[in-house]
């Protein structure tokens, strides 16, 4: 006699059935039926950011909803793969379960690793073996091209740093930032758009490296700066609205004065 499926398993099965119905040629949703891996991929990335946003805001009810949206993306891709005879959602689940077991021999095997550093080293060694098995011998080969630029820059730099191709500390990176800033100024003086873009990219790349040396996630830091900008700009809008004045008619100096007020109010909430 087999065990009855768990409540979670039943709920997952119900979700899979919903997805199959949406993709059914017989009465399914026309929009869902038109989609393919490429058209759905941007939504998958967007939902991952929605998850991060809910976490950043400490919204646990929102997190539950956004995790559901992200799970639906995985189910959507798996359904399309199943239709093409490639793999199923079950295969996806088994693949990640096997990978986690393989990468945690200290938990699921008999390897004794007592420190986080030992576990990290073993994890990276296992990943290197997996890359080699896939024919990706280069250290940077499997850093996804679809990652946000700053996140990918950090991953590339971290990989190169494993073999010693790295600055010794954060202050050394600051010197490089000054150098790249001067090169950007020279490009701007020359007025060549392509060269300006190249030098600006170099500067961003080094800034991403600084974030790594400071143990800061650059995407998180930028999201925080974005929210700060929104908060302070809204104060400008509110102030001018209360005065009965239009921002479109305001002088920059007037807006900057109100911005400084917002900065002063923001000291306890950077």
PDB file of C-alpha atoms in Angstrom, residues 8-270:
ATOM      1  CA  UNK A   8       1.641  20.009  -0.529  1.00  0.00           C
ATOM      2  CA  UNK A   9       1.906  17.363  -3.253  1.00  0.00           C
ATOM      3  CA  UNK A  10      -1.829  17.655  -3.964  1.00  0.00           C
ATOM      4  CA  UNK A  11      -1.546  21.431  -4.235  1.00  0.00           C
ATOM      5  CA  UNK A  12       1.415  21.166  -6.612  1.00  0.00           C
ATOM      6  CA  UNK A  13      -0.522  18.675  -8.738  1.00  0.00           C
ATOM      7  CA  UNK A  14      -3.490  21.065  -8.838  1.00  0.00           C
ATOM      8  CA  UNK A  15      -1.193  23.852 -10.073  1.00  0.00           C
ATOM      9  CA  UNK A  16       0.217  21.571 -12.783  1.00  0.00           C
ATOM     10  CA  UNK A  17      -3.316  20.748 -13.906  1.00  0.00           C
ATOM     11  CA  UNK A  18      -4.206  24.448 -14.056  1.00  0.00           C
ATOM     12  CA  UNK A  19      -1.176  25.083 -16.244  1.00  0.00           C
ATOM     13  CA  UNK A  20      -1.973  22.161 -18.525  1.00  0.00           C
ATOM     14  CA  UNK A  21      -5.533  23.450 -18.919  1.00  0.00           C
ATOM     15  CA  UNK A  22      -4.308  26.943 -19.797  1.00  0.00           C
ATOM     16  CA  UNK A  23      -2.093  25.455 -22.512  1.00  0.00           C
ATOM     17  CA  UNK A  24      -4.687  23.024 -23.833  1.00  0.00           C
ATOM     18  CA  UNK A  25      -5.435  23.487 -27.565  1.00  0.00           C
ATOM     19  CA  UNK A  26      -9.001  22.497 -26.693  1.00  0.00           C
ATOM     20  CA  UNK A  27     -10.387  25.527 -24.854  1.00  0.00           C
ATOM     21  CA  UNK A  28      -7.182  26.825 -23.313  1.00  0.00           C
ATOM     22  CA  UNK A  29      -6.205  30.468 -22.949  1.00  0.00           C
ATOM     23  CA  UNK A  30      -5.261  32.021 -26.316  1.00  0.00           C
ATOM     24  CA  UNK A  31      -2.562  34.196 -24.742  1.00  0.00           C
ATOM     25  CA  UNK A  32      -0.928  31.300 -22.883  1.00  0.00           C
ATOM     26  CA  UNK A  33      -1.053  29.158 -26.012  1.00  0.00           C
ATOM     27  CA  UNK A  34       0.849  31.795 -27.998  1.00  0.00           C
ATOM     28  CA  UNK A  35       3.779  31.898 -25.568  1.00  0.00           C
ATOM     29  CA  UNK A  36       7.155  30.191 -25.852  1.00  0.00           C
ATOM     30  CA  UNK A  37      10.318  30.026 -23.750  1.00  0.00           C
ATOM     31  CA  UNK A  38      11.655  33.331 -25.062  1.00  0.00           C
ATOM     32  CA  UNK A  39       8.450  35.302 -24.598  1.00  0.00           C
ATOM     33  CA  UNK A  40       7.955  34.020 -21.050  1.00  0.00           C
ATOM     34  CA  UNK A  41      11.579  34.528 -19.945  1.00  0.00           C
ATOM     35  CA  UNK A  42      11.191  38.298 -19.250  1.00  0.00           C
ATOM     36  CA  UNK A  43       8.213  37.576 -16.987  1.00  0.00           C
ATOM     37  CA  UNK A  44      10.292  35.001 -15.106  1.00  0.00           C
ATOM     38  CA  UNK A  45      13.012  37.570 -14.457  1.00  0.00           C
ATOM     39  CA  UNK A  46      10.408  40.165 -13.445  1.00  0.00           C
ATOM     40  CA  UNK A  47       8.800  37.804 -10.936  1.00  0.00           C
ATOM     41  CA  UNK A  48      12.195  37.095  -9.338  1.00  0.00           C
ATOM     42  CA  UNK A  49      12.592  40.826  -8.770  1.00  0.00           C
ATOM     43  CA  UNK A  50       9.085  40.997  -7.315  1.00  0.00           C
ATOM     44  CA  UNK A  51      10.157  38.352  -4.795  1.00  0.00           C
ATOM     45  CA  UNK A  52      13.232  40.392  -3.884  1.00  0.00           C
ATOM     46  CA  UNK A  53      11.097  43.528  -3.537  1.00  0.00           C
ATOM     47  CA  UNK A  54       8.671  41.844  -1.124  1.00  0.00           C
ATOM     48  CA  UNK A  55      11.607  40.663   0.989  1.00  0.00           C
ATOM     49  CA  UNK A  56      13.140  44.136   0.948  1.00  0.00           C
ATOM     50  CA  UNK A  57       9.835  45.605   2.193  1.00  0.00           C
ATOM     51  CA  UNK A  58       9.400  42.902   4.824  1.00  0.00           C
ATOM     52  CA  UNK A  59       6.011  42.033   3.307  1.00  0.00           C
ATOM     53  CA  UNK A  60       5.539  38.346   4.130  1.00  0.00           C
ATOM     54  CA  UNK A  61       2.018  38.135   2.698  1.00  0.00           C
ATOM     55  CA  UNK A  62       3.357  39.745  -0.463  1.00  0.00           C
ATOM     56  CA  UNK A  63       6.268  37.303  -0.432  1.00  0.00           C
ATOM     57  CA  UNK A  64       3.858  34.359  -0.378  1.00  0.00           C
ATOM     58  CA  UNK A  65       2.050  35.780  -3.399  1.00  0.00           C
ATOM     59  CA  UNK A  66       5.224  36.622  -5.309  1.00  0.00           C
ATOM     60  CA  UNK A  67       6.747  33.197  -4.641  1.00  0.00           C
ATOM     61  CA  UNK A  68       3.575  31.732  -6.119  1.00  0.00           C
ATOM     62  CA  UNK A  69       3.993  33.897  -9.205  1.00  0.00           C
ATOM     63  CA  UNK A  70       7.618  32.771  -9.521  1.00  0.00           C
ATOM     64  CA  UNK A  71       6.630  29.120  -9.065  1.00  0.00           C
ATOM     65  CA  UNK A  72       4.045  29.561 -11.809  1.00  0.00           C
ATOM     66  CA  UNK A  73       6.836  30.678 -14.126  1.00  0.00           C
ATOM     67  CA  UNK A  74       8.729  27.434 -13.458  1.00  0.00           C
ATOM     68  CA  UNK A  75       5.552  25.454 -14.058  1.00  0.00           C
ATOM     69  CA  UNK A  76       4.900  27.378 -17.301  1.00  0.00           C
ATOM     70  CA  UNK A  77       8.362  26.574 -18.679  1.00  0.00           C
ATOM     71  CA  UNK A  78       8.065  22.940 -17.578  1.00  0.00           C
ATOM     72  CA  UNK A  79       4.671  22.593 -19.297  1.00  0.00           C
ATOM     73  CA  UNK A  80       6.048  23.923 -22.576  1.00  0.00           C
ATOM     74  CA  UNK A  81       9.018  21.551 -22.273  1.00  0.00           C
ATOM     75  CA  UNK A  82       6.657  18.642 -21.609  1.00  0.00           C
ATOM     76  CA  UNK A  83       4.679  19.498 -24.753  1.00  0.00           C
ATOM     77  CA  UNK A  84       7.911  19.304 -26.762  1.00  0.00           C
ATOM     78  CA  UNK A  85       8.942  16.027 -25.145  1.00  0.00           C
ATOM     79  CA  UNK A  86      11.964  17.605 -23.435  1.00  0.00           C
ATOM     80  CA  UNK A  87      11.314  17.208 -19.706  1.00  0.00           C
ATOM     81  CA  UNK A  88       8.574  17.535 -17.085  1.00  0.00           C
ATOM     82  CA  UNK A  89       8.124  19.513 -13.871  1.00  0.00           C
ATOM     83  CA  UNK A  90       8.949  16.325 -11.999  1.00  0.00           C
ATOM     84  CA  UNK A  91      12.240  16.124 -13.879  1.00  0.00           C
ATOM     85  CA  UNK A  92      13.009  19.706 -12.861  1.00  0.00           C
ATOM     86  CA  UNK A  93      12.291  18.940  -9.203  1.00  0.00           C
ATOM     87  CA  UNK A  94      14.386  15.760  -9.320  1.00  0.00           C
ATOM     88  CA  UNK A  95      17.266  17.562 -11.025  1.00  0.00           C
ATOM     89  CA  UNK A  96      17.554  20.209  -8.318  1.00  0.00           C
ATOM     90  CA  UNK A  97      17.093  17.658  -5.518  1.00  0.00           C
ATOM     91  CA  UNK A  98      19.908  15.523  -6.956  1.00  0.00           C
ATOM     92  CA  UNK A  99      22.123  18.582  -7.355  1.00  0.00           C
ATOM     93  CA  UNK A 100      21.603  19.696  -3.746  1.00  0.00           C
ATOM     94  CA  UNK A 101      22.366  16.209  -2.467  1.00  0.00           C
ATOM     95  CA  UNK A 102      25.488  16.070  -4.628  1.00  0.00           C
ATOM     96  CA  UNK A 103      26.676  19.472  -3.422  1.00  0.00           C
ATOM     97  CA  UNK A 104      26.053  18.734   0.266  1.00  0.00           C
ATOM     98  CA  UNK A 105      27.997  15.531   0.970  1.00  0.00           C
ATOM     99  CA  UNK A 106      28.460  16.741   4.556  1.00  0.00           C
ATOM    100  CA  UNK A 107      24.682  16.548   5.009  1.00  0.00           C
ATOM    101  CA  UNK A 108      23.606  13.634   2.809  1.00  0.00           C
ATOM    102  CA  UNK A 109      26.863  11.672   2.711  1.00  0.00           C
ATOM    103  CA  UNK A 110      29.638  10.746   5.096  1.00  0.00           C
ATOM    104  CA  UNK A 111      31.974  13.677   4.455  1.00  0.00           C
ATOM    105  CA  UNK A 112      32.835  15.574   7.629  1.00  0.00           C
ATOM    106  CA  UNK A 113      33.045  19.331   7.062  1.00  0.00           C
ATOM    107  CA  UNK A 114      32.817  21.450  10.172  1.00  0.00           C
ATOM    108  CA  UNK A 115      33.330  24.986   8.898  1.00  0.00           C
ATOM    109  CA  UNK A 116      31.464  27.183   6.430  1.00  0.00           C
ATOM    110  CA  UNK A 117      34.755  27.803   4.575  1.00  0.00           C
ATOM    111  CA  UNK A 118      35.248  24.074   4.046  1.00  0.00           C
ATOM    112  CA  UNK A 119      31.708  23.758   2.770  1.00  0.00           C
ATOM    113  CA  UNK A 120      32.151  26.677   0.386  1.00  0.00           C
ATOM    114  CA  UNK A 121      35.380  25.219  -1.004  1.00  0.00           C
ATOM    115  CA  UNK A 122      33.718  21.834  -1.540  1.00  0.00           C
ATOM    116  CA  UNK A 123      30.698  23.528  -3.149  1.00  0.00           C
ATOM    117  CA  UNK A 124      32.899  25.372  -5.634  1.00  0.00           C
ATOM    118  CA  UNK A 125      34.876  22.220  -6.391  1.00  0.00           C
ATOM    119  CA  UNK A 126      31.636  20.354  -7.120  1.00  0.00           C
ATOM    120  CA  UNK A 127      30.405  23.169  -9.365  1.00  0.00           C
ATOM    121  CA  UNK A 128      33.707  23.111 -11.257  1.00  0.00           C
ATOM    122  CA  UNK A 129      33.303  19.381 -11.854  1.00  0.00           C
ATOM    123  CA  UNK A 130      29.746  19.948 -13.100  1.00  0.00           C
ATOM    124  CA  UNK A 131      30.950  22.672 -15.495  1.00  0.00           C
ATOM    125  CA  UNK A 132      33.638  20.351 -16.827  1.00  0.00           C
ATOM    126  CA  UNK A 133      31.090  17.572 -17.348  1.00  0.00           C
ATOM    127  CA  UNK A 134      29.038  20.013 -19.454  1.00  0.00           C
ATOM    128  CA  UNK A 135      32.079  20.875 -21.569  1.00  0.00           C
ATOM    129  CA  UNK A 136      32.482  24.280 -19.952  1.00  0.00           C
ATOM    130  CA  UNK A 137      36.138  24.284 -18.991  1.00  0.00           C
ATOM    131  CA  UNK A 138      36.585  28.058 -18.777  1.00  0.00           C
ATOM    132  CA  UNK A 139      36.214  29.595 -15.344  1.00  0.00           C
ATOM    133  CA  UNK A 140      33.714  32.150 -16.654  1.00  0.00           C
ATOM    134  CA  UNK A 141      31.873  29.897 -19.098  1.00  0.00           C
ATOM    135  CA  UNK A 142      28.656  29.363 -17.159  1.00  0.00           C
ATOM    136  CA  UNK A 143      28.086  32.839 -15.721  1.00  0.00           C
ATOM    137  CA  UNK A 144      24.647  33.523 -17.261  1.00  0.00           C
ATOM    138  CA  UNK A 145      24.545  36.274 -19.875  1.00  0.00           C
ATOM    139  CA  UNK A 146      20.955  37.064 -18.911  1.00  0.00           C
ATOM    140  CA  UNK A 147      21.805  38.302 -15.422  1.00  0.00           C
ATOM    141  CA  UNK A 148      21.472  42.012 -14.624  1.00  0.00           C
ATOM    142  CA  UNK A 149      24.704  43.724 -15.644  1.00  0.00           C
ATOM    143  CA  UNK A 150      25.939  44.606 -12.154  1.00  0.00           C
ATOM    144  CA  UNK A 151      25.136  41.149 -10.775  1.00  0.00           C
ATOM    145  CA  UNK A 152      26.920  39.471 -13.667  1.00  0.00           C
ATOM    146  CA  UNK A 153      29.936  41.761 -13.230  1.00  0.00           C
ATOM    147  CA  UNK A 154      30.243  40.708  -9.586  1.00  0.00           C
ATOM    148  CA  UNK A 155      29.983  37.019 -10.487  1.00  0.00           C
ATOM    149  CA  UNK A 156      32.630  37.350 -13.209  1.00  0.00           C
ATOM    150  CA  UNK A 157      34.965  39.179 -10.846  1.00  0.00           C
ATOM    151  CA  UNK A 158      34.394  36.669  -8.062  1.00  0.00           C
ATOM    152  CA  UNK A 159      35.240  33.798 -10.389  1.00  0.00           C
ATOM    153  CA  UNK A 160      38.435  35.490 -11.573  1.00  0.00           C
ATOM    154  CA  UNK A 161      39.321  36.266  -7.970  1.00  0.00           C
ATOM    155  CA  UNK A 162      39.427  32.560  -7.145  1.00  0.00           C
ATOM    156  CA  UNK A 163      42.653  32.229  -9.119  1.00  0.00           C
ATOM    157  CA  UNK A 164      44.140  35.430  -7.728  1.00  0.00           C
ATOM    158  CA  UNK A 165      43.131  37.830 -10.523  1.00  0.00           C
ATOM    159  CA  UNK A 166      41.887  40.509  -8.155  1.00  0.00           C
ATOM    160  CA  UNK A 167      42.791  43.675  -6.277  1.00  0.00           C
ATOM    161  CA  UNK A 168      44.058  43.079  -2.748  1.00  0.00           C
ATOM    162  CA  UNK A 169      41.540  45.359  -1.007  1.00  0.00           C
ATOM    163  CA  UNK A 170      38.752  47.912  -1.473  1.00  0.00           C
ATOM    164  CA  UNK A 171      41.086  50.926  -1.347  1.00  0.00           C
ATOM    165  CA  UNK A 172      42.982  49.582  -4.343  1.00  0.00           C
ATOM    166  CA  UNK A 173      39.696  49.486  -6.231  1.00  0.00           C
ATOM    167  CA  UNK A 174      39.075  53.130  -5.309  1.00  0.00           C
ATOM    168  CA  UNK A 175      42.318  54.033  -7.070  1.00  0.00           C
ATOM    169  CA  UNK A 176      41.087  52.195 -10.160  1.00  0.00           C
ATOM    170  CA  UNK A 177      37.773  54.069  -9.983  1.00  0.00           C
ATOM    171  CA  UNK A 178      39.687  57.368 -10.050  1.00  0.00           C
ATOM    172  CA  UNK A 179      41.644  56.132 -13.087  1.00  0.00           C
ATOM    173  CA  UNK A 180      38.476  55.032 -14.921  1.00  0.00           C
ATOM    174  CA  UNK A 181      36.792  58.341 -14.092  1.00  0.00           C
ATOM    175  CA  UNK A 182      39.643  60.254 -15.734  1.00  0.00           C
ATOM    176  CA  UNK A 183      39.388  58.030 -18.823  1.00  0.00           C
ATOM    177  CA  UNK A 184      35.652  58.744 -19.000  1.00  0.00           C
ATOM    178  CA  UNK A 185      36.344  62.485 -18.810  1.00  0.00           C
ATOM    179  CA  UNK A 186      38.811  62.167 -21.701  1.00  0.00           C
ATOM    180  CA  UNK A 187      36.236  60.267 -23.759  1.00  0.00           C
ATOM    181  CA  UNK A 188      33.623  62.935 -23.018  1.00  0.00           C
ATOM    182  CA  UNK A 189      36.042  65.646 -24.109  1.00  0.00           C
ATOM    183  CA  UNK A 190      36.645  63.760 -27.365  1.00  0.00           C
ATOM    184  CA  UNK A 191      32.879  63.524 -27.873  1.00  0.00           C
ATOM    185  CA  UNK A 192      32.884  60.010 -29.371  1.00  0.00           C
ATOM    186  CA  UNK A 193      29.655  58.344 -28.256  1.00  0.00           C
ATOM    187  CA  UNK A 194      30.871  54.756 -28.583  1.00  0.00           C
ATOM    188  CA  UNK A 195      34.054  55.499 -26.645  1.00  0.00           C
ATOM    189  CA  UNK A 196      32.073  57.297 -23.936  1.00  0.00           C
ATOM    190  CA  UNK A 197      29.820  54.255 -23.556  1.00  0.00           C
ATOM    191  CA  UNK A 198      32.834  51.949 -23.348  1.00  0.00           C
ATOM    192  CA  UNK A 199      34.510  54.019 -20.634  1.00  0.00           C
ATOM    193  CA  UNK A 200      31.260  54.409 -18.725  1.00  0.00           C
ATOM    194  CA  UNK A 201      30.892  50.615 -18.796  1.00  0.00           C
ATOM    195  CA  UNK A 202      34.432  50.225 -17.465  1.00  0.00           C
ATOM    196  CA  UNK A 203      33.600  52.568 -14.594  1.00  0.00           C
ATOM    197  CA  UNK A 204      30.440  50.625 -13.737  1.00  0.00           C
ATOM    198  CA  UNK A 205      32.396  47.375 -13.865  1.00  0.00           C
ATOM    199  CA  UNK A 206      34.947  48.653 -11.364  1.00  0.00           C
ATOM    200  CA  UNK A 207      32.188  50.042  -9.121  1.00  0.00           C
ATOM    201  CA  UNK A 208      30.663  46.560  -9.095  1.00  0.00           C
ATOM    202  CA  UNK A 209      34.045  45.223  -8.035  1.00  0.00           C
ATOM    203  CA  UNK A 210      34.176  47.730  -5.195  1.00  0.00           C
ATOM    204  CA  UNK A 211      30.780  46.493  -4.001  1.00  0.00           C
ATOM    205  CA  UNK A 212      32.174  42.962  -3.906  1.00  0.00           C
ATOM    206  CA  UNK A 213      35.175  44.012  -1.845  1.00  0.00           C
ATOM    207  CA  UNK A 214      32.850  45.864   0.526  1.00  0.00           C
ATOM    208  CA  UNK A 215      30.573  42.785   0.700  1.00  0.00           C
ATOM    209  CA  UNK A 216      27.632  44.802  -0.669  1.00  0.00           C
ATOM    210  CA  UNK A 217      25.147  43.615  -3.284  1.00  0.00           C
ATOM    211  CA  UNK A 218      25.244  46.374  -5.934  1.00  0.00           C
ATOM    212  CA  UNK A 219      21.691  45.709  -7.120  1.00  0.00           C
ATOM    213  CA  UNK A 220      20.408  45.992  -3.556  1.00  0.00           C
ATOM    214  CA  UNK A 221      22.407  49.170  -2.984  1.00  0.00           C
ATOM    215  CA  UNK A 222      21.032  50.694  -6.181  1.00  0.00           C
ATOM    216  CA  UNK A 223      17.443  49.718  -5.289  1.00  0.00           C
ATOM    217  CA  UNK A 224      17.968  51.432  -1.946  1.00  0.00           C
ATOM    218  CA  UNK A 225      19.274  54.558  -3.664  1.00  0.00           C
ATOM    219  CA  UNK A 226      16.286  54.493  -6.040  1.00  0.00           C
ATOM    220  CA  UNK A 227      13.851  54.362  -3.123  1.00  0.00           C
ATOM    221  CA  UNK A 228      15.689  57.205  -1.413  1.00  0.00           C
ATOM    222  CA  UNK A 229      15.416  59.308  -4.579  1.00  0.00           C
ATOM    223  CA  UNK A 230      11.688  58.560  -4.873  1.00  0.00           C
ATOM    224  CA  UNK A 231      11.108  59.447  -1.217  1.00  0.00           C
ATOM    225  CA  UNK A 232      12.921  62.774  -1.489  1.00  0.00           C
ATOM    226  CA  UNK A 233      11.431  63.731  -4.837  1.00  0.00           C
ATOM    227  CA  UNK A 234       7.947  63.058  -3.506  1.00  0.00           C
ATOM    228  CA  UNK A 235       8.712  65.546  -0.733  1.00  0.00           C
ATOM    229  CA  UNK A 236       9.493  68.132  -3.425  1.00  0.00           C
ATOM    230  CA  UNK A 237       6.206  67.377  -5.191  1.00  0.00           C
ATOM    231  CA  UNK A 238       4.235  67.561  -1.950  1.00  0.00           C
ATOM    232  CA  UNK A 239       5.879  70.822  -0.861  1.00  0.00           C
ATOM    233  CA  UNK A 240       5.212  72.605  -4.130  1.00  0.00           C
ATOM    234  CA  UNK A 241       1.650  71.263  -4.268  1.00  0.00           C
ATOM    235  CA  UNK A 242       0.992  72.649  -0.780  1.00  0.00           C
ATOM    236  CA  UNK A 243       2.293  76.011  -1.969  1.00  0.00           C
ATOM    237  CA  UNK A 244       0.004  75.867  -4.962  1.00  0.00           C
ATOM    238  CA  UNK A 245       3.015  76.066  -7.259  1.00  0.00           C
ATOM    239  CA  UNK A 246       3.911  73.992 -10.327  1.00  0.00           C
ATOM    240  CA  UNK A 247       7.144  72.050 -10.496  1.00  0.00           C
ATOM    241  CA  UNK A 248       7.294  72.806 -14.199  1.00  0.00           C
ATOM    242  CA  UNK A 249       7.581  76.500 -13.379  1.00  0.00           C
ATOM    243  CA  UNK A 250       9.995  76.102 -10.462  1.00  0.00           C
ATOM    244  CA  UNK A 251      13.653  77.038 -10.686  1.00  0.00           C
ATOM    245  CA  UNK A 252      16.235  74.343 -10.059  1.00  0.00           C
ATOM    246  CA  UNK A 253      17.559  76.268  -7.057  1.00  0.00           C
ATOM    247  CA  UNK A 254      14.095  76.199  -5.456  1.00  0.00           C
ATOM    248  CA  UNK A 255      13.748  72.457  -5.948  1.00  0.00           C
ATOM    249  CA  UNK A 256      17.247  71.826  -4.608  1.00  0.00           C
ATOM    250  CA  UNK A 257      16.403  73.779  -1.449  1.00  0.00           C
ATOM    251  CA  UNK A 258      13.397  71.517  -0.811  1.00  0.00           C
ATOM    252  CA  UNK A 259      15.533  68.486  -1.680  1.00  0.00           C
ATOM    253  CA  UNK A 260      17.941  69.546   1.073  1.00  0.00           C
ATOM    254  CA  UNK A 261      14.978  69.672   3.466  1.00  0.00           C
ATOM    255  CA  UNK A 262      14.144  66.102   2.519  1.00  0.00           C
ATOM    256  CA  UNK A 263      17.759  65.071   3.092  1.00  0.00           C
ATOM    257  CA  UNK A 264      17.668  66.596   6.565  1.00  0.00           C
ATOM    258  CA  UNK A 265      14.427  64.749   7.326  1.00  0.00           C
ATOM    259  CA  UNK A 266      15.968  61.552   5.934  1.00  0.00           C
ATOM    260  CA  UNK A 267      18.983  61.393   8.241  1.00  0.00           C
ATOM    261  CA  UNK A 268      17.409  58.762  10.395  1.00  0.00           C
ATOM    262  CA  UNK A 269      16.235  56.790   7.334  1.00  0.00           C
ATOM    263  CA  UNK A 270      19.136  56.730   4.802  1.00  0.00           C
TER     264      UNK A 270
END
